[in-house]
Coordinates of C-alpha atoms and ligand atoms in Angstrom, one line a residue:
X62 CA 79.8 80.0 105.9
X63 CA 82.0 79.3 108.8
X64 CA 85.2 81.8 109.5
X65 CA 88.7 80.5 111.2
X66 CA 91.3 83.1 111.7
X67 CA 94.5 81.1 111.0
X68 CA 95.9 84.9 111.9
X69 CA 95.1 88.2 112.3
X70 CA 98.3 90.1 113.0
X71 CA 98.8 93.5 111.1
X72 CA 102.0 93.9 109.0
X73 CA 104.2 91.2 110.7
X74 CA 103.5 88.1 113.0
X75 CA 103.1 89.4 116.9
X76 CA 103.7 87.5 120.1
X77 CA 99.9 86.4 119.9
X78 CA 98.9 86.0 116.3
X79 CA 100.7 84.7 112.8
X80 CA 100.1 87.2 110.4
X81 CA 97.3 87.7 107.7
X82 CA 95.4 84.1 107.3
X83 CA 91.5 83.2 107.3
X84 CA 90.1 79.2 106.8
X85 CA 86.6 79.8 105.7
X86 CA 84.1 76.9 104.7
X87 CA 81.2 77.3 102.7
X88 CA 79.0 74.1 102.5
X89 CA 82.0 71.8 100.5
X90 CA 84.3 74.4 99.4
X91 CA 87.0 75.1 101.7
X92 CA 89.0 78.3 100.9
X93 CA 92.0 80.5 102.4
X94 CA 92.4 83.9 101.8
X95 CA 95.8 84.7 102.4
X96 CA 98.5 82.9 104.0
X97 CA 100.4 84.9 105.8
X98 CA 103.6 84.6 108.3
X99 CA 102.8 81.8 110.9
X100 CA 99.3 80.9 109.2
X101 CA 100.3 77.6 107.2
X102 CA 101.0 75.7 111.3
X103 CA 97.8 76.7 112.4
X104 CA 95.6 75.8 108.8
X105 CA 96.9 72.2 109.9
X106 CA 94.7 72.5 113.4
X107 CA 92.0 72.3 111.0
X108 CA 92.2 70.4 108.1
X109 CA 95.0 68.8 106.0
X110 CA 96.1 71.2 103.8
X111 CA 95.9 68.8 100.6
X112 CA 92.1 69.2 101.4
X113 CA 91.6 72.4 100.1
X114 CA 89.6 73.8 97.4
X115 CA 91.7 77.1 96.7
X116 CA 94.0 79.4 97.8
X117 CA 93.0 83.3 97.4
X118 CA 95.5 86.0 98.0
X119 CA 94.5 89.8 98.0
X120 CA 97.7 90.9 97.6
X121 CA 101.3 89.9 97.9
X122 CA 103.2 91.5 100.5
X123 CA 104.9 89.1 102.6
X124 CA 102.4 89.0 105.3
X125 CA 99.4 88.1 103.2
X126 CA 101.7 85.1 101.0
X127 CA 104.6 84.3 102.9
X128 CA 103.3 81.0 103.8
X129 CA 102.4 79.9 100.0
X130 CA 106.2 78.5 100.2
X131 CA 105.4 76.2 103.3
X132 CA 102.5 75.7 101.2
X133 CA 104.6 74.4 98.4
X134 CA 106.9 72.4 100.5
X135 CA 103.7 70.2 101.8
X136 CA 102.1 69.7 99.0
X137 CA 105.0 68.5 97.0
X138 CA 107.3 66.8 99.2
X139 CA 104.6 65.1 101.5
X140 CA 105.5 61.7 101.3
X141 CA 102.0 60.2 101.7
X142 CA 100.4 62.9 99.3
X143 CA 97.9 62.1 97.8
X144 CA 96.9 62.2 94.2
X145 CA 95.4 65.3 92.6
X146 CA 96.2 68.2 90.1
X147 CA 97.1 71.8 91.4
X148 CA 95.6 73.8 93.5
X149 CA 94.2 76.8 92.3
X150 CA 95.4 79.9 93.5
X151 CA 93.2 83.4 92.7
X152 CA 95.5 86.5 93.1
X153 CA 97.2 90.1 91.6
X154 CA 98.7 89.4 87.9
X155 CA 102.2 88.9 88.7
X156 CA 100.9 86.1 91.1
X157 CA 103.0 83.6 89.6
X158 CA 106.6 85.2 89.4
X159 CA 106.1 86.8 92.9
X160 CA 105.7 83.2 94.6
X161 CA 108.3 81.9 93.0
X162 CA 110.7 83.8 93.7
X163 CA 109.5 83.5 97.3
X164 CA 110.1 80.4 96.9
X165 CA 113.3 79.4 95.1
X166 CA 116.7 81.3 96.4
X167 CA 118.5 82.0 92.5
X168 CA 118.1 81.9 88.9
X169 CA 119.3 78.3 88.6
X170 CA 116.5 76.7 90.8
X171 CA 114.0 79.3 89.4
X172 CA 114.9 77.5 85.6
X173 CA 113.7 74.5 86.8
X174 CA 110.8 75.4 89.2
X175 CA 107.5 77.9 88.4
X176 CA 105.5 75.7 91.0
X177 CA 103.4 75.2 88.4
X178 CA 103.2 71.8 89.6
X179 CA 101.3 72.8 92.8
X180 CA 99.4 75.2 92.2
X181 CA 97.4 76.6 89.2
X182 CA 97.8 80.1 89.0
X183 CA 94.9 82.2 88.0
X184 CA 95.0 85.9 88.4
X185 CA 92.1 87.9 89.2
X186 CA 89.4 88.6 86.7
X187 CA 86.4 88.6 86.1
X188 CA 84.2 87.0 89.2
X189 CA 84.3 83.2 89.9
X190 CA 83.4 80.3 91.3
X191 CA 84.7 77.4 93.1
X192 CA 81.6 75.1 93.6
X193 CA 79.0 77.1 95.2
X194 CA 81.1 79.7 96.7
X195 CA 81.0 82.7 94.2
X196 CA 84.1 85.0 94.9
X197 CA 84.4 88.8 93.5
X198 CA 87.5 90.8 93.5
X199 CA 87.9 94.6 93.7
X200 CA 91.0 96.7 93.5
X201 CA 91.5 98.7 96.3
X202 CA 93.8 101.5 97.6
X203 CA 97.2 100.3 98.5
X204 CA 100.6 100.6 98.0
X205 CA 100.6 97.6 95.2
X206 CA 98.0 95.7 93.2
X207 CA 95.8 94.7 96.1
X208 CA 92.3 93.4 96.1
X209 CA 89.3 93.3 98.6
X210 CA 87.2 89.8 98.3
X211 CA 83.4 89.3 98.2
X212 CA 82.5 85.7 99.1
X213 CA 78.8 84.6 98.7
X214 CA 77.4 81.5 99.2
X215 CA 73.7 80.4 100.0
X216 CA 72.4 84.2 100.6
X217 CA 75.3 84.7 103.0
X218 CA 77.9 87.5 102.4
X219 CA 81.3 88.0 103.7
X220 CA 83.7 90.7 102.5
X221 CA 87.4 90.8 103.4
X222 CA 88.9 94.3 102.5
X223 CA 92.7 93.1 102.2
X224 CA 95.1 95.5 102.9
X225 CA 93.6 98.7 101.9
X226 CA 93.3 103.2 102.5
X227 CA 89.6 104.4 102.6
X228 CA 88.1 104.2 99.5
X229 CA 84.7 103.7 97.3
X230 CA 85.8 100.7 95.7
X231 CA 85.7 99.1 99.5
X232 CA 82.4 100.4 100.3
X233 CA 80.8 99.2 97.2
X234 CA 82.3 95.7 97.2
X235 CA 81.3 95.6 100.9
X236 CA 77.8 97.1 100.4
X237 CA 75.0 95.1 102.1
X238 CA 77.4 92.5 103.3
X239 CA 76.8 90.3 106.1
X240 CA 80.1 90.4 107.9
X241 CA 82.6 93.1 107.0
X242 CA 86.0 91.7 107.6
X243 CA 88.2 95.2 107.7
X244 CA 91.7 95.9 108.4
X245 CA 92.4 98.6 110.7
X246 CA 96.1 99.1 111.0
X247 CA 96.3 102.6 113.0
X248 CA 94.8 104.9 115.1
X249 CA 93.1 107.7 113.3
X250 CA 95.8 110.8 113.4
X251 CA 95.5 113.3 110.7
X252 CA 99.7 112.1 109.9
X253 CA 98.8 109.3 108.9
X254 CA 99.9 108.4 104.7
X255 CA 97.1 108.3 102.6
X256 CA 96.4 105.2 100.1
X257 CA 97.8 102.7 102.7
X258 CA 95.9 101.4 105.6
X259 CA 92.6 102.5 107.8
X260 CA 92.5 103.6 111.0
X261 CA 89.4 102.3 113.6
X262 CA 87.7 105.3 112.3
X263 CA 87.9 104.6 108.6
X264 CA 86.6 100.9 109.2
X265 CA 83.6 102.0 111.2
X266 CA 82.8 104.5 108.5
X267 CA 83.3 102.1 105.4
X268 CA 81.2 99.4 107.3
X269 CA 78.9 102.1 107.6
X270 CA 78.4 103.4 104.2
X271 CA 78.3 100.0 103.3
X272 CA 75.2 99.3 105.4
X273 CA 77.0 96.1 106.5
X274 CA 75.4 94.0 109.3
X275 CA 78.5 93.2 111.3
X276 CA 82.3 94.5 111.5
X277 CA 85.2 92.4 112.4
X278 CA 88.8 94.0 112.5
X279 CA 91.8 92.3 112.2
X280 CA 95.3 93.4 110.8
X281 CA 96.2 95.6 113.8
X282 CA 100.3 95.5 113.9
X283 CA 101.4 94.6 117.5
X284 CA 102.1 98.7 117.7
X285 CA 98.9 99.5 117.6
X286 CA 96.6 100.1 121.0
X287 CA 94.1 97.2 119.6
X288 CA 91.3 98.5 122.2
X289 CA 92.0 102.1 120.2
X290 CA 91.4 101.0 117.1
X291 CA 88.4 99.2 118.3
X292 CA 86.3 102.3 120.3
X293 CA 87.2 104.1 117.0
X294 CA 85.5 101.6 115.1
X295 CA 82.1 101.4 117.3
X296 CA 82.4 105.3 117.5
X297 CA 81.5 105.0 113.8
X298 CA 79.5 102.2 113.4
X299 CA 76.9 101.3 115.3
X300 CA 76.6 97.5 114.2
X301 CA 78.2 94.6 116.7
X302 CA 81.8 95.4 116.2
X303 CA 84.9 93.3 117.6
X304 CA 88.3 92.7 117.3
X305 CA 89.2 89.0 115.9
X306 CA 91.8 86.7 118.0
X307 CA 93.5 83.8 115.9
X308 CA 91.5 80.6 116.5
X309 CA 88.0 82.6 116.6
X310 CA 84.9 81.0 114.2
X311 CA 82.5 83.5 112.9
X312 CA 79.2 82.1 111.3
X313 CA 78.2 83.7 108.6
Ligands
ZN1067 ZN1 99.2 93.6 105.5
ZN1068 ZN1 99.9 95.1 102.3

């Protein structure tokens, strides 16, 4: 598998990064997971977004699906678009109302548009597949339905946690995995909410527990000492750890 970071930014787009947004290719199959603030300009660096195989979203706060509406926009107003049904789009259970009223501004226009025409919705279940690519969702701790993603294709493993607080059902989705694709979204101070977000720490020790081989972070908010987060992480876990940057490729 090949990794893209469309974005990495934590909680809102920052001066260097759109927010939550990862391109990742798998033999065929080409998959997003999430499209956050900022990501659906820099997907177009890499492909043309009508070639995609599915859209994944682990949850839907604005800065993992904000994007899903430029999303919309391409795919059905694109003047030279090119035949083909919906795309389908994996997510939480009210993926379908959420987006659309992302999308359209009042009860009139939502009438007449579910989007159903562009994508074909299909909340999370029981685990997948989209060609090759076999994809496992777990719920995780967060503030609303939220999911962390197992993607394995050809022996290769990479888990993306979401948005999520420490938790088992993380370290178990995670467990064994190749690449460990964690949020960290704070430094670890004994204030911060519970159920929310990790700190450096809480990656390093979920990536440990997990036995994974390798730890990326991402989702660190532009309020957040990055380098912090980071020495926290390899503090507690002594596998090659680093902080993603948007445009970075990660082989899995
Ligand atoms: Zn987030
Ligand atoms: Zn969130």
């Amino acid at each position: 598998m090949l990794l893209t970071v469309l974005g990495c930014s934590g909680s809102v787009p920052g001066p260097e990064s759109p927010a939550s947004g990862y391109l990742v290719r798998a033999g065929d199959i080409t998959v997003v997971l999430d499209l956050g603030n900022g990501t659906f300009g820099a997907l177009q660096r890499y492909l043309d977004p009508f070639y995609l195989d599915a859209l994944i979203l682990s949850h839907l706060h604005p800065d993992h699906c904000t994007d899903v509406s430029a999303m919309t926009v391409y795919r059905r107003y694109h003047p030279r678009r090119p035949r083909g049904g919906p795309l389908p789009l994996h997510g939480p259970t009210e993926i379908a109302q959420r987006l659309a009223a992302a999308y359209a501004p009042d009860a009139a226009e939502r009438s007449v548009t579910d989007l159903s025409d562009v994508f074909d919705f299909r909340p999370f279940g029981d685990p997948f597949r989209i060609g090759e690519l076999e994809v496992c969702a777990a719920p995780v701790d967060h503030v609303c339905e939220a999911y962390a993603l197992r993607l394995s294709h050809a022996g290769w493993t990479l888990v993306y946690s979401g948005d999520t607080g420490p938790c088992p059902q993380l370290v178990e989705i995670a467990t064994g995995a190749d690449v460990l694709l964690a949020e960290a979204s704070w430094s670890d101070r004994p204030d911060n909410p519970r159920g929310i977000h990790l700190s450096g720490r809480e990656a390093g020790e979920a990536a440990a527990a997990a036995g994974v081989s390798r730890l990326l972070i991402t989702h660190v908010p532009p309020w957040t000492d990055a380098e912090q987060v980071l020495s926290e992480a390899k503090a507690a876990f002594d596998g090659p750890t680093e902080l993603v940057h948007p445009g970075a490729h990660y082989d899995i």
